[in-house]
Structures are given as C-alpha cells and as structure tokens.
C-alpha cells in the first residue's frame, strides 16, 4: 500500500475531477491538488496583491461543473470559480444592493439540468446562479411560509432527478424541493 500525504491541515472537502486529479480543501490550508499520473502536488492560496488568487485560506466545498470548471466555496469569502485553462479564480461575493451571492459562507454546490449552479450557504439559504446571465435566484427561510426552506443554514444539496433537489439544513432537517410547475 502507498500512502500519500499532501494536505497537512484539517480537510473538509474532497473532489475527484474528470481527469482523475484529487482536490482537497480545508481549514487554513487553501486548495490542494494532487495529480496521481505525474505525482505532482500544487497548492492554491490567498495572495492579497493578486485578485486572481483564492479569496480565503479556508475551503469548505468543491464542485466540478459540466464544463470542468471548479466551484470553490470558502468560509466567509464567497465562491471562487476556477477555470483550469485560465489558471485563475473569479470571485463571486455578497454585494449589498446588487443581484449577488446572498451570504459569503459557502457549504455546498449542485448543478441542475439548465446548468445553473445551486450554492448552499451557511446563513443565506440557497442561491441558484445562472452563469450565462450572471444572475442569482434565492431560496430562503420565511417563518410565515411553510413552503419555504426550513432554515437558511444549508449543509448539502443533492439533485435527485429532473427538477428535484434534496437540501440538508443545520438544525431543521431535510428539505425536498420539487420545481415542477
């Protein structure tokens, strides 16, 4: 047995991408990449003077979309969209008074049939991002509406079929969203 140790921090999330690379994110370690074919390791960190770098050292979620872009959720610093061909990050964050991410603490991702990215936040509910239009739609808790999301602290999102999504929340259990008309 061979043991590889490349992330020397508390790992919170892992992703095996389409090329067979292993991505790891965790507390204060940035985003680590291991290419098993070459045996090479890389690490992406926040570099304050580089706006194309990772926005925060703590990574809480990693997701690969249908175009092989990586969506990296951070602790209180929004979403970092990594395009491998460009080798840089684009930042999506909360911007008051704009159609933007509702909350910067990101915990989960999912992609639907229209290639919209569902982003689960720890305080802002679900944000459904349309990459083509650059717009967001929101699902949040409304205590006066029992058809709303049970809590705004989202832990996981799972696409269960066409227009059906399961959402786990902190303290309010499991939610099932059926988007059929």
XYZ file of C-alpha atoms in Angstrom:
181
model
C 0.000 0.000 0.000
C 1.206 3.517 -0.827
C 0.219 6.410 1.411
C 0.279 9.949 0.026
C 0.145 12.845 2.459
C -0.293 16.159 0.778
C -2.774 18.128 2.844
C -1.379 18.809 6.290
C -4.435 20.563 7.642
C -7.983 19.598 8.607
C -9.568 18.529 5.317
C -13.253 19.490 4.967
C -13.918 18.518 1.349
C -12.560 16.323 -1.448
C -13.187 16.093 -5.170
C -12.031 13.599 -7.767
C -12.269 15.546 -11.049
C -12.913 14.175 -14.551
C -9.180 13.978 -15.279
C -8.544 11.849 -12.178
C -6.966 14.646 -10.138
C -7.700 14.882 -6.428
C -8.626 18.266 -4.949
C -8.726 18.883 -1.181
C -9.863 21.912 0.766
C -9.824 22.556 4.449
C -9.163 24.863 7.333
C -6.360 27.380 6.659
C -4.719 25.165 4.027
C -6.103 26.678 0.861
C -6.927 24.394 -2.042
C -4.606 21.455 -2.726
C -4.319 19.483 -5.949
C -2.711 16.092 -6.444
C -2.135 14.729 -9.960
C -1.679 10.965 -9.496
C -0.381 10.482 -13.056
C 2.563 12.845 -12.597
C 2.843 12.543 -8.813
C 2.895 16.348 -8.568
C 1.271 18.396 -5.832
C 0.043 22.005 -6.089
C -1.460 24.343 -3.554
C -3.541 27.458 -4.181
C -3.555 30.142 -1.509
C -4.879 33.646 -0.984
C -2.333 36.190 -2.203
C -3.568 39.629 -1.155
C -1.925 41.504 -4.043
C -3.320 39.045 -6.634
C -7.097 39.414 -7.268
C -6.996 36.218 -9.387
C -5.906 34.103 -6.400
C -8.056 32.165 -3.958
C -10.073 34.615 -1.797
C -9.587 32.791 1.518
C -7.420 30.052 3.070
C -10.349 28.030 4.415
C -12.166 25.976 1.761
C -15.446 24.314 2.738
C -16.811 22.944 -0.581
C -15.505 21.941 -4.033
C -17.635 21.113 -7.080
C -16.855 20.422 -10.757
C -19.447 21.600 -13.276
C -20.267 20.165 -16.723
C -17.565 22.373 -18.303
C -14.854 21.099 -15.879
C -14.746 24.422 -14.011
C -14.237 24.174 -10.258
C -16.562 25.961 -7.856
C -14.762 26.522 -4.562
C -16.764 27.559 -1.514
C -14.947 29.395 1.240
C -15.520 30.317 4.856
C -16.838 33.902 4.740
C -15.150 34.854 1.457
C -17.673 33.721 -1.160
C -17.289 31.484 -4.191
C -14.110 31.152 -6.220
C -14.770 29.955 -9.763
C -11.612 28.297 -11.063
C -11.208 27.847 -14.799
C -8.318 25.414 -15.363
C -7.420 26.811 -18.813
C -7.061 30.337 -17.405
C -5.436 29.079 -14.172
C -7.073 31.819 -12.094
C -10.046 32.370 -9.840
C -13.069 34.602 -10.420
C -14.730 35.763 -7.213
C -18.481 35.797 -6.543
C -19.312 37.531 -3.249
C -22.138 39.278 -1.479
C -22.502 42.830 -2.751
C -25.201 44.809 -0.932
C -27.890 46.255 -3.216
C -26.812 44.046 -6.155
C -28.009 40.713 -7.512
C -25.172 38.761 -5.906
C -24.368 35.898 -3.561
C -26.649 36.231 -0.510
C -24.037 35.156 2.050
C -20.272 34.563 1.830
C -20.042 31.373 3.923
C -20.479 28.635 1.278
C -21.019 24.966 2.168
C -22.411 23.102 -0.865
C -22.855 23.045 -4.653
C -25.031 21.246 -7.178
C -25.746 21.700 -10.905
C -29.218 21.370 -12.429
C -30.447 20.454 -15.929
C -30.162 24.055 -17.149
C -26.529 24.144 -15.919
C -27.436 26.568 -13.163
C -25.258 26.196 -10.088
C -27.037 25.752 -6.758
C -24.971 27.243 -3.952
C -25.739 26.359 -0.337
C -24.726 28.985 2.198
C -24.459 28.884 5.974
C -26.843 31.762 6.643
C -28.208 32.941 3.290
C -30.119 29.861 2.155
C -29.747 28.622 -1.409
C -28.521 30.768 -4.283
C -29.207 29.482 -7.795
C -26.640 31.068 -10.103
C -27.216 31.342 -13.839
C -23.677 31.515 -15.302
C -24.919 32.644 -18.735
C -26.818 35.649 -17.364
C -24.675 36.233 -14.260
C -27.809 36.380 -12.081
C -28.978 34.794 -8.838
C -32.306 33.426 -7.636
C -32.785 32.751 -3.920
C -34.496 30.149 -1.729
C -34.571 31.211 1.914
C -36.438 30.512 5.099
C -39.595 32.526 5.642
C -41.109 31.735 9.051
C -44.549 32.766 7.733
C -44.415 30.332 4.799
C -44.249 26.584 5.470
C -43.393 26.049 1.770
C -40.113 27.947 2.163
C -36.726 26.462 3.008
C -36.751 25.252 6.642
C -33.512 27.073 7.520
C -31.014 29.420 5.890
C -28.042 27.329 7.047
C -27.566 24.803 4.217
C -25.144 21.902 4.652
C -25.622 19.809 1.478
C -27.538 19.918 -1.805
C -28.306 16.839 -3.881
C -30.018 16.783 -7.281
C -32.350 13.784 -7.189
C -33.806 13.945 -10.685
C -35.233 16.402 -13.124
C -36.326 19.462 -11.152
C -35.994 17.678 -7.778
C -33.491 18.686 -5.126
C -32.789 17.488 -1.582
C -31.330 20.012 0.867
C -29.946 19.289 4.332
C -30.026 22.160 6.800
C -28.446 22.954 10.115
C -31.000 22.381 12.872
C -34.078 21.999 10.641
C -33.553 18.661 8.967
C -34.028 17.642 5.374
C -35.921 19.648 2.734
C -37.249 18.404 -0.595
C -37.723 20.921 -3.397
C -39.868 19.951 -6.358
C -39.513 22.653 -9.031
C -42.184 21.229 -11.342
C -44.831 23.796 -12.373
